[in-house]
Each structure stands twice: as structure tokens, then as C-alpha cells.
Amino acid sequence: MQHQTRTARFDDLGVAPKILQILYRHKFNTPTPIQWKSIPAALDGKDILGIAQTGTGKTLAFGIPLIQRIAQSKGTTKGLIVLPTRELALQVEDTLKKIGGPLGLRTALLIGGEDMRRQIRAIDQHPHVIIATPGRLNDHLANKRVSLNQTSIVVLDEADRMLDMGFAPQLQRILAHVPAVRQMLLFSATMPSEVLNIAQSTMSLPLRIEVAPMGSTAQGVDQEVFFVKNNEKFDLLAAILPEYKGSVLIFCRTKHGVKKLAYALKNLGERAAEIHSNRSLRQRLDALEGFKLGRHRILVATDIAARGIDVKEIQLVINYDLPEKPEDYVHRIGRTARAGLSGHAISFATSNQKRDIAQIEKLIKKVIRLSRLPMLKKVDQKISKFDEQRSFHRKKRWQRPLKKRSFRR
Ligand code: AMP
């Protein structure tokens, strides 16, 4: 990870000296990737949409900026952390106390199954940070035992899990109690459309950060690479697809590549959809939903558009084009073999991309199996019409051939 070698210490992230001392005392010397990316932006007050699993260091990624902003505001800034389970709540409180305790940070833990009186006492102490599960926090709000009208930083941790557990209405109720001007930090291991919807409705231009679940992803995936000429990629794809009956996610490097490939696959009789940044959010959500429900067997995507998509049971990931950065390879193939299922990843590389493959192998600490190209049959992609349409739309209006006018009413 290039950026980590460039900035390998918390000192460079704008962390205050007192907090640095505490971090070093606990032997937190080097920020993890999610910390490296989140801390400066969160200290700046930006909204963050972080895709990261437990174990990546995400608690301190939001915990450090939260503590520092509260300390610098002399206690006028208040924080709220909403998360799905008691276990996680306890863990997060523990981490916050470790770093914030010596600075006088007060926390209140409002979780189900715990003594109410103790929680009310903690609320009466005017905590700087409330750490809560949605159900119990709503109980306190409904009984007017707690007020969130001074809350200016909200963290939603493990948002996907909260939604899986059916907490969406509770979250909405909670957010309605928080002032509209606030900083939102949302962390989720995956980014299903429900989480994106929450992000859309609660955040302003969030910084989107994703970290791979630390090398582990690549391990359960059967990986192979074909060296193939550019003009034979489609023929190879057409030869491979019938061997797999399940869902297939295909990555192309450019938006145009995605559009063209989706078009050609449809001509081949495949049920294919596309996602890339030229499509509206609605179109992307529709494509994803259709892919999840099996309406589309194939989804063709660019890296950016596919970040965090959570579709279980993808049988095959195809790198039609290799990714620009080796890290993206891990994100891409992490889409298959989810939830303990086995998965396949097939990469198409051209003969001048041997070094790219070597870099990927170095990152995943694994040799990718080299497969022999089968006998290929030329397949007509029928894309002449696609190219015609594209060149028509690229022309300025006055360069386009005039439409025949009809004078008939
Ligand atoms: P989390 O993903 O926040 O649950 O953190 C996972 C584990 O990583 C916890 O045990 C943390 O104490 C530890 N951890 C978090 N940040 C760092 C760091 N920068 N250096 C070393 N360990 C860390």
C-alpha cells in the first residue's frame, strides 16, 4: 500500500499531541488503511461513507476524530454512536475510554438487556458520547429521558447489519431527533442499496472510503488467468460463460467498455445489466436489484460503481480488463466466495500485462493459475449499431444528419 509507506504515523494525520501520546502508550504506532484515510477528513468535519469490516481498525478511524473534536470544542460538541449489538457497543465503549478516558471523556452506554437505572444515571452525567443500540435508544427518546438536540457528530457503525436486523425505522426515528446540521460517519462492511439510501438521505457529499478485508478475501477464491489478445477477449468470454450457470460479475476498465460489453452480451442472448458512473443512482440500484434477484445473470461494472456491492452467491468474477491498481483486484474478487461459499475469479490479461499479474500475485501472496487458451470461435458482437449510435451522439447537433421532416400534421 503506497500511501502507507508515504505516511506511516498518526502524527501526519492531524491528530492532537495529547491523543498521540495515548495512542503510542497503547502501541498504536501505525494507522491502518481505514484510519489513514478517514481521520484527516473526519477531523475536517466531512461526512464519511466507510466500507470496512470489523478487524480493520474502524473503531479508531471514527473514534479518534470524535474524541478530538469533542475535546477541542471543550465539551460543547456531543457524539452519538448507533450500532447493532450489545457486544459491539461494549467493545466500542472500551476503545473510546482507552483513548478518551485520560482526557476526561464521559460516555453513556444505552443498550438492551441492561439496568435502566444505571443508564439514566449515566445520562444525568451529561455524557459527551452516547453509544447505543437502536431499540433501547428509542425507548429513552420516547420517554424523554434523553435528548439528542446537542448532538453534532453521528456515527452509524455496521449499518448493513442494523438494516439486516430490521432497524431501519428505528434509525429514522433516531435521526429525526438529531439537529439537521451534523457530521455523519457511516461504516458498513458492505454497501447494499438500503445503506446507500440512508447515506443519500442523511449525508452531504460524503467522502467514500473502502478498505479490503485485509488480504483474507483472496484466499477462498479459485483464481486463474488467461493471456489473450484484446480482439479475442469476447470470443474467450463467450466460450467460458456457458460453463457457469450462476451469477457472473464482469469488470471492465472504462464506462465505454462496460456499455459496449453489456450490449454485446445482450446480443449473445445473455441477461446482462450494467453499472457505471454515467448511470443514475436509480438505474444502478435497478441493475443491482435485478442482479440480486436473478433477473440479470450478468452484471458488467467499472471498479468505482461496484464498490461495496453486496450480492451473495456470485459464482464467477471475470476481470475482462485487469484493474488499474492491484488493490482493486482484491476488491473485485472479494465479491465472490462471500459468506463461506466457494468462488471463481478469471482474469483476462494481454501479453504485455505480465508485470501487472506479478504485482497482483505479490499483493495477494499467491500464484494465480495460468490456464491455456481453448480453441476460440469468432463470435459476432454485433456492435456496429452500438458504435453508430455512439458516433451519432458524440457529434455536435449541427454535425448530425438532418432528420427527414414530415409536413403532415
Ligand atoms: P476494530 O476493527 O476497530 O474492531 O479493531 C480491530 C483491532 O485492531 C482491535 O483490537 C484494535 O485494538 C486493533 N487496532 C486498531 N487500530 C490499530 C492500529 N493502528 N495499530 C494496531 N492495532 C490496531
Short mmCIF file of C-alpha atoms and ligand atoms in Angstrom, two decimals:
data_model
loop_
_atom_site.label_atom_id
_atom_site.label_comp_id
_atom_site.label_asym_id
_atom_site.label_seq_id
_atom_site.Cartn_x
_atom_site.Cartn_y
_atom_site.Cartn_z
CA MET A 1 0.00 0.00 0.00
CA GLN A 2 1.77 3.02 -1.34
CA HIS A 3 0.13 5.63 0.85
CA GLN A 4 1.04 3.74 3.98
CA THR A 5 4.74 3.90 3.23
CA ARG A 6 4.37 7.60 2.48
CA THR A 7 2.56 8.31 5.74
CA ALA A 8 3.18 5.69 8.29
CA ARG A 9 2.44 7.54 11.52
CA PHE A 10 -0.51 9.11 13.28
CA ASP A 11 1.50 12.38 13.57
CA ASP A 12 0.86 13.13 9.92
CA LEU A 13 -2.90 12.88 10.15
CA GLY A 14 -3.58 15.98 12.22
CA VAL A 15 -4.05 14.04 15.48
CA ALA A 16 -3.52 16.25 18.56
CA PRO A 17 -0.32 15.71 20.62
CA LYS A 18 -2.18 14.54 23.74
CA ILE A 19 -4.04 11.88 21.79
CA LEU A 20 -0.83 10.86 20.01
CA GLN A 21 0.80 10.21 23.38
CA ILE A 22 -2.08 7.97 24.44
CA LEU A 23 -2.04 6.10 21.13
CA TYR A 24 1.69 5.46 21.39
CA ARG A 25 1.31 4.37 25.01
CA HIS A 26 -1.08 1.69 23.75
CA LYS A 27 1.39 0.78 20.99
CA PHE A 28 -0.86 2.09 18.24
CA ASN A 29 2.05 3.35 16.17
CA THR A 30 0.93 2.92 12.60
CA PRO A 31 -2.52 3.85 11.32
CA THR A 32 -4.39 1.11 9.49
CA PRO A 33 -5.58 1.97 5.94
CA ILE A 34 -9.09 2.94 7.06
CA GLN A 35 -7.61 5.16 9.80
CA TRP A 36 -5.15 6.71 7.36
CA LYS A 37 -7.96 7.61 5.00
CA SER A 38 -10.71 8.58 7.47
CA ILE A 39 -9.01 10.52 10.25
CA PRO A 40 -7.92 13.69 8.37
CA ALA A 41 -11.27 14.05 6.59
CA ALA A 42 -13.31 13.36 9.74
CA LEU A 43 -11.20 15.88 11.70
CA ASP A 44 -12.12 18.37 8.97
CA GLY A 45 -15.79 17.78 9.70
CA LYS A 46 -16.51 15.90 6.46
CA ASP A 47 -19.17 13.20 6.14
CA ILE A 48 -17.70 9.77 5.55
CA LEU A 49 -19.10 6.64 3.99
CA GLY A 50 -16.65 3.94 5.02
CA ILE A 51 -16.75 0.39 3.74
CA ALA A 52 -14.80 -1.66 6.23
CA GLN A 53 -15.23 -4.76 8.31
CA THR A 54 -14.51 -5.33 11.96
CA GLY A 55 -10.83 -6.02 12.36
CA THR A 56 -9.72 -3.22 10.04
CA GLY A 57 -9.34 -0.68 12.87
CA LYS A 58 -12.54 1.19 12.03
CA THR A 59 -13.38 1.96 15.68
CA LEU A 60 -10.39 4.27 16.00
CA ALA A 61 -10.99 5.53 12.45
CA PHE A 62 -14.10 7.27 13.80
CA GLY A 63 -13.13 7.22 17.50
CA ILE A 64 -10.02 9.41 17.23
CA PRO A 65 -11.70 12.27 15.29
CA LEU A 66 -14.75 12.04 17.54
CA ILE A 67 -12.69 12.35 20.72
CA GLN A 68 -10.51 15.11 19.32
CA ARG A 69 -13.40 17.22 18.04
CA ILE A 70 -15.20 16.89 21.38
CA ALA A 71 -12.05 17.80 23.32
CA GLN A 72 -11.36 20.82 21.10
CA SER A 73 -14.93 22.07 21.47
CA LYS A 74 -14.47 22.00 25.26
CA GLY A 75 -17.37 19.59 25.52
CA THR A 76 -19.96 21.54 23.53
CA THR A 77 -19.78 19.01 20.70
CA LYS A 78 -21.62 15.80 21.51
CA GLY A 79 -21.38 12.49 19.74
CA LEU A 80 -23.80 9.63 19.16
CA ILE A 81 -22.77 6.14 18.06
CA VAL A 82 -25.54 3.79 16.98
CA LEU A 83 -24.63 0.17 16.38
CA PRO A 84 -26.41 -3.17 16.08
CA THR A 85 -25.36 -5.26 19.07
CA ARG A 86 -24.54 -5.04 22.75
CA GLU A 87 -21.23 -6.81 22.16
CA LEU A 88 -20.10 -4.26 19.63
CA ALA A 89 -21.34 -1.44 21.89
CA LEU A 90 -19.22 -2.70 24.77
CA GLN A 91 -16.20 -3.07 22.53
CA VAL A 92 -16.57 0.43 21.13
CA GLU A 93 -17.03 1.97 24.57
CA ASP A 94 -13.94 0.18 25.76
CA THR A 95 -11.87 1.62 22.90
CA LEU A 96 -13.23 5.15 23.42
CA LYS A 97 -12.47 5.02 27.14
CA LYS A 98 -8.97 3.79 26.46
CA ILE A 99 -8.16 6.82 24.30
CA GLY A 100 -10.63 9.43 25.62
CA GLY A 101 -10.70 8.44 29.31
CA PRO A 102 -7.43 10.21 30.20
CA LEU A 103 -8.82 13.37 28.53
CA GLY A 104 -11.98 13.33 30.67
CA LEU A 105 -14.34 11.87 28.08
CA ARG A 106 -17.67 10.73 29.54
CA THR A 107 -19.69 8.04 27.78
CA ALA A 108 -23.13 6.51 28.30
CA LEU A 109 -23.94 3.03 27.12
CA LEU A 110 -27.62 2.62 26.25
CA ILE A 111 -28.14 -0.98 25.26
CA GLY A 112 -30.91 -3.53 25.61
CA GLY A 113 -30.94 -6.00 28.49
CA GLU A 114 -29.08 -3.66 30.84
CA ASP A 115 -30.25 -1.98 34.02
CA MET A 116 -32.33 1.12 33.16
CA ARG A 117 -31.45 2.99 36.36
CA ARG A 118 -27.75 2.78 35.62
CA GLN A 119 -28.38 4.12 32.15
CA ILE A 120 -30.45 7.01 33.48
CA ARG A 121 -27.65 7.88 35.90
CA ALA A 122 -25.17 7.86 33.00
CA ILE A 123 -27.49 10.18 31.02
CA ASP A 124 -27.73 12.54 34.01
CA GLN A 125 -23.93 12.88 33.97
CA HIS A 126 -24.22 14.72 30.60
CA PRO A 127 -22.10 12.30 28.58
CA HIS A 128 -20.02 13.55 25.66
CA VAL A 129 -20.76 10.41 23.70
CA ILE A 130 -23.78 8.12 23.75
CA ILE A 131 -23.18 4.61 22.48
CA ALA A 132 -26.47 2.89 21.82
CA THR A 133 -28.36 0.13 20.14
CA PRO A 134 -31.40 1.44 18.22
CA GLY A 135 -34.20 -0.18 20.26
CA ARG A 136 -33.04 0.98 23.68
CA LEU A 137 -32.14 4.47 22.49
CA ASN A 138 -35.65 4.84 21.07
CA ASP A 139 -37.12 3.77 24.43
CA HIS A 140 -35.18 6.54 26.16
CA LEU A 141 -36.15 9.05 23.47
CA ALA A 142 -39.83 8.11 23.66
CA ASN A 143 -39.75 8.61 27.43
CA LYS A 144 -37.90 11.91 27.03
CA ARG A 145 -35.12 10.66 29.26
CA VAL A 146 -32.50 11.63 26.74
CA SER A 147 -32.17 14.49 24.32
CA LEU A 148 -30.07 14.49 21.16
CA ASN A 149 -30.50 18.16 20.29
CA GLN A 150 -26.87 18.95 21.05
CA THR A 151 -25.53 16.04 19.02
CA SER A 152 -23.31 17.23 16.21
CA ILE A 153 -21.47 14.04 15.24
CA VAL A 154 -23.35 10.84 14.46
CA VAL A 155 -21.67 7.51 13.80
CA LEU A 156 -23.66 4.63 12.32
CA ASP A 157 -21.50 1.55 12.80
CA GLU A 158 -22.13 -1.73 10.99
CA ALA A 159 -25.02 -0.07 9.18
CA ASP A 160 -25.65 -3.08 6.94
CA ARG A 161 -26.11 -5.31 9.95
CA MET A 162 -28.51 -2.86 11.60
CA LEU A 163 -30.65 -2.88 8.46
CA ASP A 164 -30.47 -6.69 8.22
CA MET A 165 -31.80 -6.76 11.76
CA GLY A 166 -34.77 -4.61 10.74
CA PHE A 167 -33.66 -1.42 12.49
CA ALA A 168 -34.35 0.93 9.56
CA PRO A 169 -37.49 2.55 11.10
CA GLN A 170 -35.74 2.97 14.46
CA LEU A 171 -32.76 4.62 12.80
CA GLN A 172 -35.03 7.06 11.04
CA ARG A 173 -36.74 7.94 14.29
CA ILE A 174 -33.39 8.47 16.00
CA LEU A 175 -32.03 10.67 13.22
CA ALA A 176 -35.16 12.83 13.38
CA HIS A 177 -34.08 13.80 16.94
CA VAL A 178 -30.62 14.95 15.82
CA PRO A 179 -30.12 18.53 14.52
CA ALA A 180 -30.01 18.75 10.73
CA VAL A 181 -26.53 20.30 10.80
CA ARG A 182 -24.33 17.44 11.91
CA GLN A 183 -21.42 15.35 10.77
CA MET A 184 -22.31 11.81 9.70
CA LEU A 185 -19.82 8.95 9.73
CA LEU A 186 -21.32 5.77 8.36
CA PHE A 187 -19.44 2.49 8.41
CA SER A 188 -20.61 -0.70 6.85
CA ALA A 189 -18.94 -3.94 5.79
CA THR A 190 -20.94 -3.93 2.58
CA MET A 191 -22.93 -1.32 0.72
CA PRO A 192 -26.35 -2.73 -0.19
CA SER A 193 -28.89 -0.35 -1.69
CA GLU A 194 -30.64 0.15 1.67
CA VAL A 195 -27.42 1.53 3.18
CA LEU A 196 -26.84 3.70 0.13
CA ASN A 197 -30.35 5.08 0.54
CA ILE A 198 -29.63 6.05 4.16
CA ALA A 199 -26.36 7.65 3.08
CA GLN A 200 -28.12 9.55 0.31
CA SER A 201 -30.80 10.92 2.59
CA THR A 202 -28.58 11.83 5.53
CA MET A 203 -25.19 12.88 4.19
CA SER A 204 -23.88 15.70 2.05
CA LEU A 205 -21.22 14.72 -0.49
CA PRO A 206 -19.63 12.12 1.75
CA LEU A 207 -16.06 11.00 1.25
CA ARG A 208 -16.30 7.37 0.21
CA ILE A 209 -13.62 5.12 1.59
CA GLU A 210 -13.24 1.39 1.13
CA VAL A 211 -10.67 -0.94 2.57
CA ALA A 212 -10.31 -4.58 1.67
CA PRO A 213 -10.84 -7.02 4.50
CA MET A 214 -7.11 -7.41 4.94
CA GLY A 215 -5.84 -9.94 2.42
CA SER A 216 -8.18 -12.67 3.61
CA THR A 217 -10.56 -12.26 0.68
CA ALA A 218 -8.34 -13.74 -1.94
CA GLN A 219 -7.80 -16.94 -0.03
CA GLY A 220 -11.07 -18.78 -0.61
CA VAL A 221 -11.28 -17.95 -4.31
CA ASP A 222 -10.15 -20.25 -7.10
CA GLN A 223 -8.22 -17.90 -9.39
CA GLU A 224 -6.98 -18.32 -12.93
CA VAL A 225 -5.60 -16.10 -15.66
CA PHE A 226 -5.73 -16.36 -19.45
CA PHE A 227 -3.30 -14.47 -21.65
CA VAL A 228 -5.37 -13.36 -24.59
CA LYS A 229 -5.26 -10.78 -27.38
CA ASN A 230 -7.60 -7.83 -26.98
CA ASN A 231 -9.57 -8.77 -30.08
CA GLU A 232 -10.13 -12.30 -28.78
CA LYS A 233 -11.40 -11.39 -25.32
CA PHE A 234 -15.04 -11.52 -26.30
CA ASP A 235 -14.61 -14.91 -28.01
CA LEU A 236 -13.00 -16.25 -24.84
CA LEU A 237 -15.80 -14.83 -22.72
CA ALA A 238 -18.39 -16.45 -24.98
CA ALA A 239 -16.57 -19.78 -24.56
CA ILE A 240 -16.40 -19.50 -20.76
CA LEU A 241 -19.91 -18.28 -19.93
CA PRO A 242 -21.81 -21.48 -20.81
CA GLU A 243 -19.64 -23.39 -18.31
CA TYR A 244 -21.11 -21.40 -15.43
CA LYS A 245 -24.78 -21.44 -14.66
CA GLY A 246 -24.78 -18.95 -11.76
CA SER A 247 -24.37 -15.17 -11.49
CA VAL A 248 -21.37 -13.59 -13.14
CA LEU A 249 -19.86 -10.19 -12.36
CA ILE A 250 -17.63 -8.78 -15.09
CA PHE A 251 -15.27 -5.86 -14.64
CA CYS A 252 -14.15 -3.54 -17.41
CA ARG A 253 -11.77 -0.64 -17.01
CA THR A 254 -13.87 2.08 -18.64
CA LYS A 255 -17.51 3.15 -18.75
CA HIS A 256 -17.48 2.80 -22.51
CA GLY A 257 -16.05 -0.72 -22.20
CA VAL A 258 -18.87 -1.64 -19.80
CA LYS A 259 -21.58 -0.27 -22.08
CA LYS A 260 -20.17 -1.98 -25.14
CA LEU A 261 -19.73 -5.32 -23.44
CA ALA A 262 -23.22 -5.28 -21.90
CA TYR A 263 -24.62 -4.51 -25.34
CA ALA A 264 -22.68 -7.36 -26.96
CA LEU A 265 -23.69 -9.82 -24.23
CA LYS A 266 -27.34 -8.98 -24.73
CA ASN A 267 -26.87 -9.70 -28.44
CA LEU A 268 -25.46 -13.04 -27.42
CA GLY A 269 -28.75 -13.77 -25.66
CA GLU A 270 -27.46 -13.21 -22.11
CA ARG A 271 -29.48 -11.38 -19.45
CA ALA A 272 -26.96 -8.64 -18.74
CA ALA A 273 -27.11 -5.31 -16.90
CA GLU A 274 -24.51 -2.59 -16.50
CA ILE A 275 -23.37 -0.23 -13.76
CA HIS A 276 -21.01 2.68 -14.17
CA SER A 277 -20.93 6.30 -13.13
CA ASN A 278 -22.84 7.57 -16.17
CA ARG A 279 -25.95 5.81 -14.92
CA SER A 280 -28.27 7.46 -12.45
CA LEU A 281 -28.50 6.15 -8.90
CA ARG A 282 -31.93 4.73 -9.73
CA GLN A 283 -30.57 2.87 -12.76
CA ARG A 284 -27.70 1.49 -10.70
CA LEU A 285 -29.99 0.33 -7.93
CA ASP A 286 -32.30 -1.29 -10.50
CA ALA A 287 -29.37 -3.10 -12.11
CA LEU A 288 -28.16 -4.32 -8.73
CA GLU A 289 -31.59 -5.38 -7.60
CA GLY A 290 -32.15 -7.26 -10.86
CA PHE A 291 -28.80 -8.96 -10.47
CA LYS A 292 -29.57 -9.94 -6.87
CA LEU A 293 -32.96 -11.35 -7.79
CA GLY A 294 -31.53 -13.27 -10.75
CA ARG A 295 -33.37 -11.18 -13.36
CA HIS A 296 -29.94 -10.40 -14.81
CA ARG A 297 -27.47 -13.25 -14.78
CA ILE A 298 -24.59 -10.98 -15.65
CA LEU A 299 -23.61 -7.61 -14.25
CA VAL A 300 -20.95 -5.62 -16.09
CA ALA A 301 -19.31 -2.93 -13.97
CA THR A 302 -16.47 -0.47 -13.51
CA ASP A 303 -14.48 -0.56 -10.27
CA ILE A 304 -15.94 2.58 -8.77
CA ALA A 305 -19.55 1.61 -9.44
CA ALA A 306 -19.05 -1.86 -7.99
CA ARG A 307 -17.53 -0.74 -4.67
CA GLY A 308 -19.18 -2.40 -1.76
CA ILE A 309 -21.86 -4.19 -3.71
CA ASP A 310 -23.14 -6.98 -1.59
CA VAL A 311 -24.55 -9.76 -3.66
CA LYS A 312 -24.17 -13.13 -2.10
CA GLU A 313 -23.59 -16.20 -4.21
CA ILE A 314 -21.82 -14.64 -7.16
CA GLN A 315 -20.38 -17.70 -8.83
CA LEU A 316 -17.80 -16.08 -11.03
CA VAL A 317 -15.95 -12.78 -11.23
CA ILE A 318 -14.32 -12.01 -14.57
CA ASN A 319 -11.68 -9.35 -14.96
CA TYR A 320 -12.33 -8.62 -18.63
CA ASP A 321 -9.76 -5.88 -18.20
CA LEU A 322 -7.21 -6.01 -15.40
CA PRO A 323 -7.72 -3.33 -12.75
CA GLU A 324 -5.51 -0.27 -12.73
CA LYS A 325 -4.36 -0.85 -9.16
CA PRO A 326 -3.52 -4.27 -7.69
CA GLU A 327 -5.64 -3.39 -4.61
CA ASP A 328 -8.72 -3.26 -6.84
CA TYR A 329 -8.12 -6.88 -7.78
CA VAL A 330 -8.73 -7.83 -4.13
CA HIS A 331 -11.92 -5.76 -4.00
CA ARG A 332 -13.14 -7.28 -7.24
CA ILE A 333 -12.60 -10.91 -6.42
CA GLY A 334 -13.85 -10.36 -2.88
CA ARG A 335 -17.30 -10.20 -4.48
CA THR A 336 -17.27 -13.95 -4.97
CA ALA A 337 -16.79 -16.60 -2.27
CA ARG A 338 -18.77 -14.49 0.20
CA ALA A 339 -20.19 -15.99 3.36
CA GLY A 340 -18.07 -19.12 3.17
CA LEU A 341 -19.15 -20.05 -0.36
CA SER A 342 -16.53 -21.09 -2.87
CA GLY A 343 -15.98 -18.79 -5.80
CA HIS A 344 -14.05 -18.39 -9.01
CA ALA A 345 -12.20 -15.47 -10.48
CA ILE A 346 -10.93 -15.43 -14.04
CA SER A 347 -8.69 -12.68 -15.36
CA PHE A 348 -8.01 -11.81 -18.98
CA ALA A 349 -4.54 -10.32 -19.46
CA THR A 350 -2.72 -9.32 -22.61
CA SER A 351 0.85 -10.42 -23.23
CA ASN A 352 2.21 -7.02 -22.14
CA GLN A 353 0.47 -7.26 -18.74
CA LYS A 354 2.69 -9.94 -17.21
CA ARG A 355 4.06 -7.39 -14.77
CA ASP A 356 0.58 -6.40 -13.64
CA ILE A 357 -0.17 -10.02 -12.86
CA ALA A 358 3.10 -10.31 -10.94
CA GLN A 359 2.17 -7.24 -8.87
CA ILE A 360 -1.22 -8.71 -8.04
CA GLU A 361 0.38 -12.01 -7.04
CA LYS A 362 2.77 -10.16 -4.77
CA LEU A 363 -0.12 -8.38 -3.06
CA ILE A 364 -2.28 -11.46 -2.55
CA LYS A 365 0.75 -13.62 -1.72
CA LYS A 366 -0.50 -16.31 -4.06
CA VAL A 367 0.33 -17.52 -7.57
CA ILE A 368 -2.62 -17.24 -9.96
CA ARG A 369 -3.10 -20.40 -12.02
CA LEU A 370 -2.25 -19.88 -15.68
CA SER A 371 -4.84 -21.50 -17.96
CA ARG A 372 -4.37 -22.46 -21.60
CA LEU A 373 -6.46 -20.67 -24.11
CA PRO A 374 -9.08 -23.01 -25.59
CA MET A 375 -9.75 -23.13 -29.34
CA LEU A 376 -11.67 -19.93 -29.93
CA LYS A 377 -14.51 -19.40 -32.35
CA LYS A 378 -15.01 -15.90 -33.69
CA VAL A 379 -18.23 -14.52 -32.24
CA ASP A 380 -20.04 -11.61 -33.85
CA GLN A 381 -20.52 -8.97 -31.16
CA LYS A 382 -22.98 -7.10 -33.39
CA ILE A 383 -21.68 -3.83 -32.10
CA SER A 384 -21.68 -1.90 -35.34
CA LYS A 385 -25.06 -0.44 -34.38
CA PHE A 386 -23.71 0.46 -30.94
CA ASP A 387 -20.75 2.30 -32.49
CA GLU A 388 -23.09 4.05 -34.94
CA GLN A 389 -25.28 5.30 -32.07
CA ARG A 390 -22.25 6.42 -30.14
CA SER A 391 -20.74 8.35 -33.00
CA PHE A 392 -24.14 9.99 -33.64
CA HIS A 393 -24.40 11.16 -30.02
CA ARG A 394 -20.81 12.37 -29.98
CA LYS A 395 -21.37 14.68 -32.92
CA LYS A 396 -22.44 18.23 -32.26
CA ARG A 397 -26.09 18.80 -33.15
CA TRP A 398 -25.23 20.72 -36.29
CA GLN A 399 -22.94 17.88 -37.44
CA ARG A 400 -25.69 15.29 -37.23
CA PRO A 401 -27.53 14.31 -40.39
CA LEU A 402 -30.83 16.10 -40.62
CA LYS A 403 -33.89 14.08 -39.85
CA LYS A 404 -36.41 13.95 -42.65
CA ARG A 405 -39.19 16.34 -41.77
CA SER A 406 -42.71 15.43 -42.23
CA PHE A 407 -45.03 18.32 -43.05
CA ARG A 408 -48.04 16.26 -42.48
CA ARG A 409 -49.90 17.10 -39.33
P1 AMP B 1 -11.65 -2.73 15.02
O1 AMP B 1 -11.70 -3.03 13.55
O2 AMP B 1 -11.84 -1.30 15.30
O3 AMP B 1 -12.55 -3.64 15.79
O4 AMP B 1 -10.14 -3.06 15.52
C1 AMP B 1 -9.58 -4.33 15.44
C2 AMP B 1 -8.38 -4.48 16.31
O5 AMP B 1 -7.27 -3.76 15.80
C3 AMP B 1 -8.56 -4.03 17.75
O6 AMP B 1 -8.05 -5.00 18.59
C4 AMP B 1 -7.73 -2.77 17.85
O7 AMP B 1 -7.20 -2.58 19.14
C5 AMP B 1 -6.64 -3.00 16.84
N1 AMP B 1 -6.13 -1.77 16.22
C6 AMP B 1 -6.84 -0.75 15.79
N2 AMP B 1 -6.05 0.20 15.25
C7 AMP B 1 -4.80 -0.23 15.35
C8 AMP B 1 -3.52 0.31 14.99
N3 AMP B 1 -3.43 1.48 14.37
N4 AMP B 1 -2.43 -0.43 15.25
C9 AMP B 1 -2.56 -1.62 15.84
N5 AMP B 1 -3.72 -2.19 16.22
C10 AMP B 1 -4.83 -1.51 15.98
#
